Amino acid sequence: MTGERILIVEDERAVARGLEYGLQADGYQVVWARTGAEALQLARAENPALITLDIRLPDTSGYDVCRALRAEGFRQPVLMLTARDEEVDKVLGLELGADDYVVKPYSLREVTARIRALMRRAYGDLSANGQNGPLRFGDLEIDPARLSVRKGGEAIELTPTEFRLLHYLAARADLPVTRSGLIESIWGYDSDIGGERTVDVHIRHLRTKIEDDPANPQHILTVRGVGYRFQG
Ligand code: CA
């Protein structure tokens, strides 16, 4: 995955330089946008493989940029920077559609680990996993070849992260899966750089989409003190 272009959207030069340095060391090419308008322009012109997006920008917010990109059909991963922890619901929600977030102050190691993981996830091995047939549980069908989920015959819109999470759990139906195991398998980084809250938020979103009563889930169960378990 070397040589891929990453667009850094960040108005503070020193912060952008730090990220640029870390990403170039990982073999990525870096494009830098200082404003939301520049970000949209460069996203269209340079077709970056991934975007890191600061929330506070001089002309607009990172939220608006993310929303605009998704509305234009930009499907590549977006990593939000500077979200406060309490903004996580909004950032990872379908409305914005960011894939992951990092709270400032973050370490370069943390950000580059997340970026590597997002890149692997977006361009890595999922499509090569052709032997995986659809999983069926009652009226729920999870098809990894098509990245689609249907319930009672109706397509359910999931973000790529939600899909991977659901598929991972469903492929291990009835077995408890730890949060740190999910982070390592789905996000591809060590749980000691954070992410348990991210898992919980995605699980909550998944429940609202696939459960009849999200407050009383029948498929994605919480295993207290451990993590989650998919019930077929
Ligand atoms: Ca900023």
PDB file of N, CA and C in Angstrom, residues 9-81:
ATOM      1  N   VAL A   9      -6.135  17.361   5.917  1.00  0.00           N
ATOM      2  CA  VAL A   9      -6.873  18.616   5.987  1.00  0.00           C
ATOM      3  C   VAL A   9      -6.654  19.177   7.384  1.00  0.00           C
ATOM      4  N   GLU A  10      -5.885  20.233   7.461  1.00  0.00           N
ATOM      5  CA  GLU A  10      -5.429  20.760   8.762  1.00  0.00           C
ATOM      6  C   GLU A  10      -4.915  22.167   8.531  1.00  0.00           C
ATOM      7  N   ASP A  11      -5.435  23.125   9.297  1.00  0.00           N
ATOM      8  CA  ASP A  11      -5.019  24.510   9.069  1.00  0.00           C
ATOM      9  C   ASP A  11      -3.729  24.865   9.787  1.00  0.00           C
ATOM     10  N   GLU A  12      -3.356  24.093  10.809  1.00  0.00           N
ATOM     11  CA  GLU A  12      -2.125  24.421  11.526  1.00  0.00           C
ATOM     12  C   GLU A  12      -0.930  23.756  10.856  1.00  0.00           C
ATOM     13  N   ARG A  13      -0.038  24.616  10.393  1.00  0.00           N
ATOM     14  CA  ARG A  13       1.090  24.135   9.606  1.00  0.00           C
ATOM     15  C   ARG A  13       1.939  23.106  10.363  1.00  0.00           C
ATOM     16  N   ALA A  14       2.205  23.388  11.641  1.00  0.00           N
ATOM     17  CA  ALA A  14       3.088  22.505  12.416  1.00  0.00           C
ATOM     18  C   ALA A  14       2.458  21.113  12.576  1.00  0.00           C
ATOM     19  N   VAL A  15       1.141  21.095  12.800  1.00  0.00           N
ATOM     20  CA  VAL A  15       0.452  19.813  12.960  1.00  0.00           C
ATOM     21  C   VAL A  15       0.480  19.044  11.649  1.00  0.00           C
ATOM     22  N   ALA A  16       0.205  19.770  10.557  1.00  0.00           N
ATOM     23  CA  ALA A  16       0.203  19.130   9.238  1.00  0.00           C
ATOM     24  C   ALA A  16       1.588  18.571   8.921  1.00  0.00           C
ATOM     25  N   ARG A  17       2.623  19.349   9.240  1.00  0.00           N
ATOM     26  CA  ARG A  17       3.999  18.901   8.989  1.00  0.00           C
ATOM     27  C   ARG A  17       4.326  17.629   9.743  1.00  0.00           C
ATOM     28  N   GLY A  18       3.875  17.560  11.001  1.00  0.00           N
ATOM     29  CA  GLY A  18       4.126  16.377  11.812  1.00  0.00           C
ATOM     30  C   GLY A  18       3.491  15.138  11.191  1.00  0.00           C
ATOM     31  N   LEU A  19       2.237  15.299  10.768  1.00  0.00           N
ATOM     32  CA  LEU A  19       1.533  14.180  10.139  1.00  0.00           C
ATOM     33  C   LEU A  19       2.217  13.781   8.836  1.00  0.00           C
ATOM     34  N   GLU A  20       2.575  14.803   8.068  1.00  0.00           N
ATOM     35  CA  GLU A  20       3.215  14.569   6.778  1.00  0.00           C
ATOM     36  C   GLU A  20       4.491  13.746   6.966  1.00  0.00           C
ATOM     37  N   TYR A  21       5.258  14.143   7.955  1.00  0.00           N
ATOM     38  CA  TYR A  21       6.512  13.470   8.251  1.00  0.00           C
ATOM     39  C   TYR A  21       6.274  11.992   8.570  1.00  0.00           C
ATOM     40  N   GLY A  22       5.283  11.755   9.449  1.00  0.00           N
ATOM     41  CA  GLY A  22       4.993  10.377   9.849  1.00  0.00           C
ATOM     42  C   GLY A  22       4.479   9.535   8.693  1.00  0.00           C
ATOM     43  N   LEU A  23       3.656  10.148   7.860  1.00  0.00           N
ATOM     44  CA  LEU A  23       3.054   9.392   6.752  1.00  0.00           C
ATOM     45  C   LEU A  23       4.063   9.126   5.647  1.00  0.00           C
ATOM     46  N   GLN A  24       4.924  10.100   5.399  1.00  0.00           N
ATOM     47  CA  GLN A  24       5.960   9.882   4.389  1.00  0.00           C
ATOM     48  C   GLN A  24       6.914   8.771   4.830  1.00  0.00           C
ATOM     49  N   ALA A  25       7.166   8.718   6.141  1.00  0.00           N
ATOM     50  CA  ALA A  25       8.028   7.648   6.650  1.00  0.00           C
ATOM     51  C   ALA A  25       7.386   6.275   6.416  1.00  0.00           C
ATOM     52  N   ASP A  26       6.047   6.256   6.326  1.00  0.00           N
ATOM     53  CA  ASP A  26       5.335   5.005   6.038  1.00  0.00           C
ATOM     54  C   ASP A  26       5.208   4.759   4.536  1.00  0.00           C
ATOM     55  N   GLY A  27       5.749   5.668   3.737  1.00  0.00           N
ATOM     56  CA  GLY A  27       5.744   5.463   2.290  1.00  0.00           C
ATOM     57  C   GLY A  27       4.570   6.081   1.553  1.00  0.00           C
ATOM     58  N   TYR A  28       3.773   6.895   2.258  1.00  0.00           N
ATOM     59  CA  TYR A  28       2.651   7.536   1.587  1.00  0.00           C
ATOM     60  C   TYR A  28       3.057   8.858   0.962  1.00  0.00           C
ATOM     61  N   GLN A  29       2.360   9.224  -0.110  1.00  0.00           N
ATOM     62  CA  GLN A  29       2.490  10.581  -0.634  1.00  0.00           C
ATOM     63  C   GLN A  29       1.461  11.434   0.097  1.00  0.00           C
ATOM     64  N   VAL A  30       1.820  12.680   0.347  1.00  0.00           N
ATOM     65  CA  VAL A  30       0.940  13.522   1.135  1.00  0.00           C
ATOM     66  C   VAL A  30       0.533  14.770   0.364  1.00  0.00           C
ATOM     67  N   VAL A  31      -0.753  15.075   0.422  1.00  0.00           N
ATOM     68  CA  VAL A  31      -1.287  16.321  -0.131  1.00  0.00           C
ATOM     69  C   VAL A  31      -1.883  17.063   1.047  1.00  0.00           C
ATOM     70  N   TRP A  32      -1.688  18.380   1.073  1.00  0.00           N
ATOM     71  CA  TRP A  32      -2.118  19.139   2.246  1.00  0.00           C
ATOM     72  C   TRP A  32      -3.131  20.217   1.862  1.00  0.00           C
ATOM     73  N   ALA A  33      -4.255  20.228   2.549  1.00  0.00           N
ATOM     74  CA  ALA A  33      -5.257  21.286   2.379  1.00  0.00           C
ATOM     75  C   ALA A  33      -5.405  22.033   3.689  1.00  0.00           C
ATOM     76  N   ARG A  34      -5.453  23.366   3.596  1.00  0.00           N
ATOM     77  CA  ARG A  34      -5.545  24.183   4.807  1.00  0.00           C
ATOM     78  C   ARG A  34      -6.975  24.578   5.161  1.00  0.00           C
ATOM     79  N   THR A  35      -7.858  24.521   4.178  1.00  0.00           N
ATOM     80  CA  THR A  35      -9.241  24.945   4.415  1.00  0.00           C
ATOM     81  C   THR A  35     -10.194  23.877   3.899  1.00  0.00           C
ATOM     82  N   GLY A  36     -11.447  24.033   4.258  1.00  0.00           N
ATOM     83  CA  GLY A  36     -12.458  23.097   3.769  1.00  0.00           C
ATOM     84  C   GLY A  36     -12.610  23.182   2.257  1.00  0.00           C
ATOM     85  N   ALA A  37     -12.557  24.406   1.739  1.00  0.00           N
ATOM     86  CA  ALA A  37     -12.701  24.581   0.286  1.00  0.00           C
ATOM     87  C   ALA A  37     -11.551  23.902  -0.450  1.00  0.00           C
ATOM     88  N   GLU A  38     -10.335  24.095   0.069  1.00  0.00           N
ATOM     89  CA  GLU A  38      -9.180  23.428  -0.539  1.00  0.00           C
ATOM     90  C   GLU A  38      -9.310  21.911  -0.453  1.00  0.00           C
ATOM     91  N   ALA A  39      -9.839  21.449   0.674  1.00  0.00           N
ATOM     92  CA  ALA A  39      -9.984  20.006   0.878  1.00  0.00           C
ATOM     93  C   ALA A  39     -10.881  19.394  -0.191  1.00  0.00           C
ATOM     94  N   LEU A  40     -12.016  20.051  -0.445  1.00  0.00           N
ATOM     95  CA  LEU A  40     -12.954  19.516  -1.446  1.00  0.00           C
ATOM     96  C   LEU A  40     -12.317  19.528  -2.830  1.00  0.00           C
ATOM     97  N   GLN A  41     -11.616  20.632  -3.111  1.00  0.00           N
ATOM     98  CA  GLN A  41     -10.952  20.781  -4.403  1.00  0.00           C
ATOM     99  C   GLN A  41      -9.904  19.671  -4.606  1.00  0.00           C
ATOM    100  N   LEU A  42      -9.068  19.466  -3.582  1.00  0.00           N
ATOM    101  CA  LEU A  42      -7.993  18.471  -3.699  1.00  0.00           C
ATOM    102  C   LEU A  42      -8.540  17.037  -3.674  1.00  0.00           C
ATOM    103  N   ALA A  43      -9.623  16.829  -2.934  1.00  0.00           N
ATOM    104  CA  ALA A  43     -10.216  15.487  -2.909  1.00  0.00           C
ATOM    105  C   ALA A  43     -10.686  15.114  -4.311  1.00  0.00           C
ATOM    106  N   ARG A  44     -11.241  16.109  -5.015  1.00  0.00           N
ATOM    107  CA  ARG A  44     -11.721  15.833  -6.384  1.00  0.00           C
ATOM    108  C   ARG A  44     -10.559  15.679  -7.341  1.00  0.00           C
ATOM    109  N   ALA A  45      -9.556  16.537  -7.198  1.00  0.00           N
ATOM    110  CA  ALA A  45      -8.456  16.572  -8.180  1.00  0.00           C
ATOM    111  C   ALA A  45      -7.451  15.439  -7.977  1.00  0.00           C
ATOM    112  N   GLU A  46      -7.193  15.079  -6.736  1.00  0.00           N
ATOM    113  CA  GLU A  46      -6.090  14.157  -6.450  1.00  0.00           C
ATOM    114  C   GLU A  46      -6.547  12.738  -6.150  1.00  0.00           C
ATOM    115  N   ASN A  47      -7.840  12.553  -5.978  1.00  0.00           N
ATOM    116  CA  ASN A  47      -8.384  11.240  -5.664  1.00  0.00           C
ATOM    117  C   ASN A  47      -7.567  10.510  -4.584  1.00  0.00           C
ATOM    118  N   PRO A  48      -7.446  11.105  -3.405  1.00  0.00           N
ATOM    119  CA  PRO A  48      -6.642  10.496  -2.342  1.00  0.00           C
ATOM    120  C   PRO A  48      -7.237   9.163  -1.871  1.00  0.00           C
ATOM    121  N   ALA A  49      -6.358   8.277  -1.391  1.00  0.00           N
ATOM    122  CA  ALA A  49      -6.810   6.971  -0.912  1.00  0.00           C
ATOM    123  C   ALA A  49      -7.433   7.082   0.470  1.00  0.00           C
ATOM    124  N   LEU A  50      -7.117   8.181   1.167  1.00  0.00           N
ATOM    125  CA  LEU A  50      -7.623   8.371   2.529  1.00  0.00           C
ATOM    126  C   LEU A  50      -7.517   9.859   2.857  1.00  0.00           C
ATOM    127  N   ILE A  51      -8.402  10.332   3.714  1.00  0.00           N
ATOM    128  CA  ILE A  51      -8.355  11.732   4.144  1.00  0.00           C
ATOM    129  C   ILE A  51      -8.301  11.796   5.666  1.00  0.00           C
ATOM    130  N   THR A  52      -7.377  12.594   6.198  1.00  0.00           N
ATOM    131  CA  THR A  52      -7.431  12.916   7.626  1.00  0.00           C
ATOM    132  C   THR A  52      -8.019  14.314   7.715  1.00  0.00           C
ATOM    133  N   LEU A  53      -9.001  14.450   8.581  1.00  0.00           N
ATOM    134  CA  LEU A  53      -9.808  15.661   8.573  1.00  0.00           C
ATOM    135  C   LEU A  53      -9.850  16.289   9.957  1.00  0.00           C
ATOM    136  N   ASP A  54      -9.324  17.500  10.054  1.00  0.00           N
ATOM    137  CA  ASP A  54      -9.412  18.257  11.296  1.00  0.00           C
ATOM    138  C   ASP A  54     -10.827  18.818  11.421  1.00  0.00           C
ATOM    139  N   ILE A  55     -11.340  18.922  12.632  1.00  0.00           N
ATOM    140  CA  ILE A  55     -12.712  19.418  12.796  1.00  0.00           C
ATOM    141  C   ILE A  55     -12.769  20.942  12.654  1.00  0.00           C
ATOM    142  N   ARG A  56     -11.805  21.621  13.291  1.00  0.00           N
ATOM    143  CA  ARG A  56     -11.835  23.089  13.244  1.00  0.00           C
ATOM    144  C   ARG A  56     -10.999  23.595  12.087  1.00  0.00           C
ATOM    145  N   LEU A  57     -11.659  24.197  11.120  1.00  0.00           N
ATOM    146  CA  LEU A  57     -10.974  24.754   9.945  1.00  0.00           C
ATOM    147  C   LEU A  57     -11.373  26.217   9.825  1.00  0.00           C
ATOM    148  N   PRO A  58     -10.569  27.028   9.147  1.00  0.00           N
ATOM    149  CA  PRO A  58     -10.847  28.460   9.106  1.00  0.00           C
ATOM    150  C   PRO A  58     -12.174  28.809   8.429  1.00  0.00           C
ATOM    151  N   ASP A  59     -12.549  28.076   7.385  1.00  0.00           N
ATOM    152  CA  ASP A  59     -13.736  28.492   6.624  1.00  0.00           C
ATOM    153  C   ASP A  59     -14.981  27.655   6.911  1.00  0.00           C
ATOM    154  N   THR A  60     -14.787  26.461   7.474  1.00  0.00           N
ATOM    155  CA  THR A  60     -15.933  25.587   7.698  1.00  0.00           C
ATOM    156  C   THR A  60     -15.513  24.553   8.734  1.00  0.00           C
ATOM    157  N   SER A  61     -16.361  23.568   8.976  1.00  0.00           N
ATOM    158  CA  SER A  61     -15.954  22.534   9.931  1.00  0.00           C
ATOM    159  C   SER A  61     -15.644  21.245   9.189  1.00  0.00           C
ATOM    160  N   GLY A  62     -14.837  20.402   9.838  1.00  0.00           N
ATOM    161  CA  GLY A  62     -14.537  19.091   9.272  1.00  0.00           C
ATOM    162  C   GLY A  62     -15.802  18.271   9.063  1.00  0.00           C
ATOM    163  N   TYR A  63     -16.813  18.505   9.922  1.00  0.00           N
ATOM    164  CA  TYR A  63     -18.081  17.798   9.754  1.00  0.00           C
ATOM    165  C   TYR A  63     -18.683  18.098   8.389  1.00  0.00           C
ATOM    166  N   ASP A  64     -18.709  19.406   8.064  1.00  0.00           N
ATOM    167  CA  ASP A  64     -19.325  19.795   6.787  1.00  0.00           C
ATOM    168  C   ASP A  64     -18.544  19.242   5.606  1.00  0.00           C
ATOM    169  N   VAL A  65     -17.201  19.230   5.753  1.00  0.00           N
ATOM    170  CA  VAL A  65     -16.376  18.700   4.662  1.00  0.00           C
ATOM    171  C   VAL A  65     -16.681  17.213   4.474  1.00  0.00           C
ATOM    172  N   CYS A  66     -16.749  16.477   5.572  1.00  0.00           N
ATOM    173  CA  CYS A  66     -17.011  15.043   5.493  1.00  0.00           C
ATOM    174  C   CYS A  66     -18.375  14.786   4.859  1.00  0.00           C
ATOM    175  N   ARG A  67     -19.359  15.532   5.315  1.00  0.00           N
ATOM    176  CA  ARG A  67     -20.711  15.367   4.783  1.00  0.00           C
ATOM    177  C   ARG A  67     -20.736  15.646   3.277  1.00  0.00           C
ATOM    178  N   ALA A  68     -20.035  16.715   2.885  1.00  0.00           N
ATOM    179  CA  ALA A  68     -20.008  17.083   1.461  1.00  0.00           C
ATOM    180  C   ALA A  68     -19.314  16.008   0.631  1.00  0.00           C
ATOM    181  N   LEU A  69     -18.211  15.473   1.161  1.00  0.00           N
ATOM    182  CA  LEU A  69     -17.489  14.426   0.428  1.00  0.00           C
ATOM    183  C   LEU A  69     -18.363  13.189   0.237  1.00  0.00           C
ATOM    184  N   ARG A  70     -19.035  12.782   1.297  1.00  0.00           N
ATOM    185  CA  ARG A  70     -19.886  11.596   1.204  1.00  0.00           C
ATOM    186  C   ARG A  70     -21.047  11.853   0.240  1.00  0.00           C
ATOM    187  N   ALA A  71     -21.578  13.068   0.292  1.00  0.00           N
ATOM    188  CA  ALA A  71     -22.689  13.394  -0.607  1.00  0.00           C
ATOM    189  C   ALA A  71     -22.244  13.348  -2.064  1.00  0.00           C
ATOM    190  N   GLU A  72     -20.968  13.630  -2.305  1.00  0.00           N
ATOM    191  CA  GLU A  72     -20.443  13.567  -3.672  1.00  0.00           C
ATOM    192  C   GLU A  72     -20.062  12.147  -4.061  1.00  0.00           C
ATOM    193  N   GLY A  73     -20.203  11.218  -3.123  1.00  0.00           N
ATOM    194  CA  GLY A  73     -19.886   9.827  -3.444  1.00  0.00           C
ATOM    195  C   GLY A  73     -18.455   9.426  -3.139  1.00  0.00           C
ATOM    196  N   PHE A  74     -17.746  10.242  -2.365  1.00  0.00           N
ATOM    197  CA  PHE A  74     -16.381   9.896  -1.973  1.00  0.00           C
ATOM    198  C   PHE A  74     -16.444   8.761  -0.961  1.00  0.00           C
ATOM    199  N   ARG A  75     -15.914   7.579  -1.340  1.00  0.00           N
ATOM    200  CA  ARG A  75     -16.078   6.389  -0.509  1.00  0.00           C
ATOM    201  C   ARG A  75     -14.825   6.043   0.280  1.00  0.00           C
ATOM    202  N   GLN A  76     -13.737   6.723   0.011  1.00  0.00           N
ATOM    203  CA  GLN A  76     -12.479   6.370   0.670  1.00  0.00           C
ATOM    204  C   GLN A  76     -12.549   6.668   2.168  1.00  0.00           C
ATOM    205  N   PRO A  77     -11.686   6.000   2.958  1.00  0.00           N
ATOM    206  CA  PRO A  77     -11.759   6.200   4.404  1.00  0.00           C
ATOM    207  C   PRO A  77     -11.458   7.633   4.844  1.00  0.00           C
ATOM    208  N   VAL A  78     -12.184   8.067   5.868  1.00  0.00           N
ATOM    209  CA  VAL A  78     -11.957   9.380   6.462  1.00  0.00           C
ATOM    210  C   VAL A  78     -11.652   9.181   7.947  1.00  0.00           C
ATOM    211  N   LEU A  79     -10.511   9.707   8.365  1.00  0.00           N
ATOM    212  CA  LEU A  79     -10.123   9.682   9.778  1.00  0.00           C
ATOM    213  C   LEU A  79     -10.284  11.090  10.325  1.00  0.00           C
ATOM    214  N   MET A  80     -11.165  11.249  11.295  1.00  0.00           N
ATOM    215  CA  MET A  80     -11.408  12.568  11.875  1.00  0.00           C
ATOM    216  C   MET A  80     -10.414  12.827  13.004  1.00  0.00           C
ATOM    217  N   LEU A  81      -9.831  14.018  13.007  1.00  0.00           N
ATOM    218  CA  LEU A  81      -8.931  14.405  14.080  1.00  0.00           C
ATOM    219  C   LEU A  81      -9.609  15.478  14.917  1.00  0.00           C
TER     220      LEU A  81
END
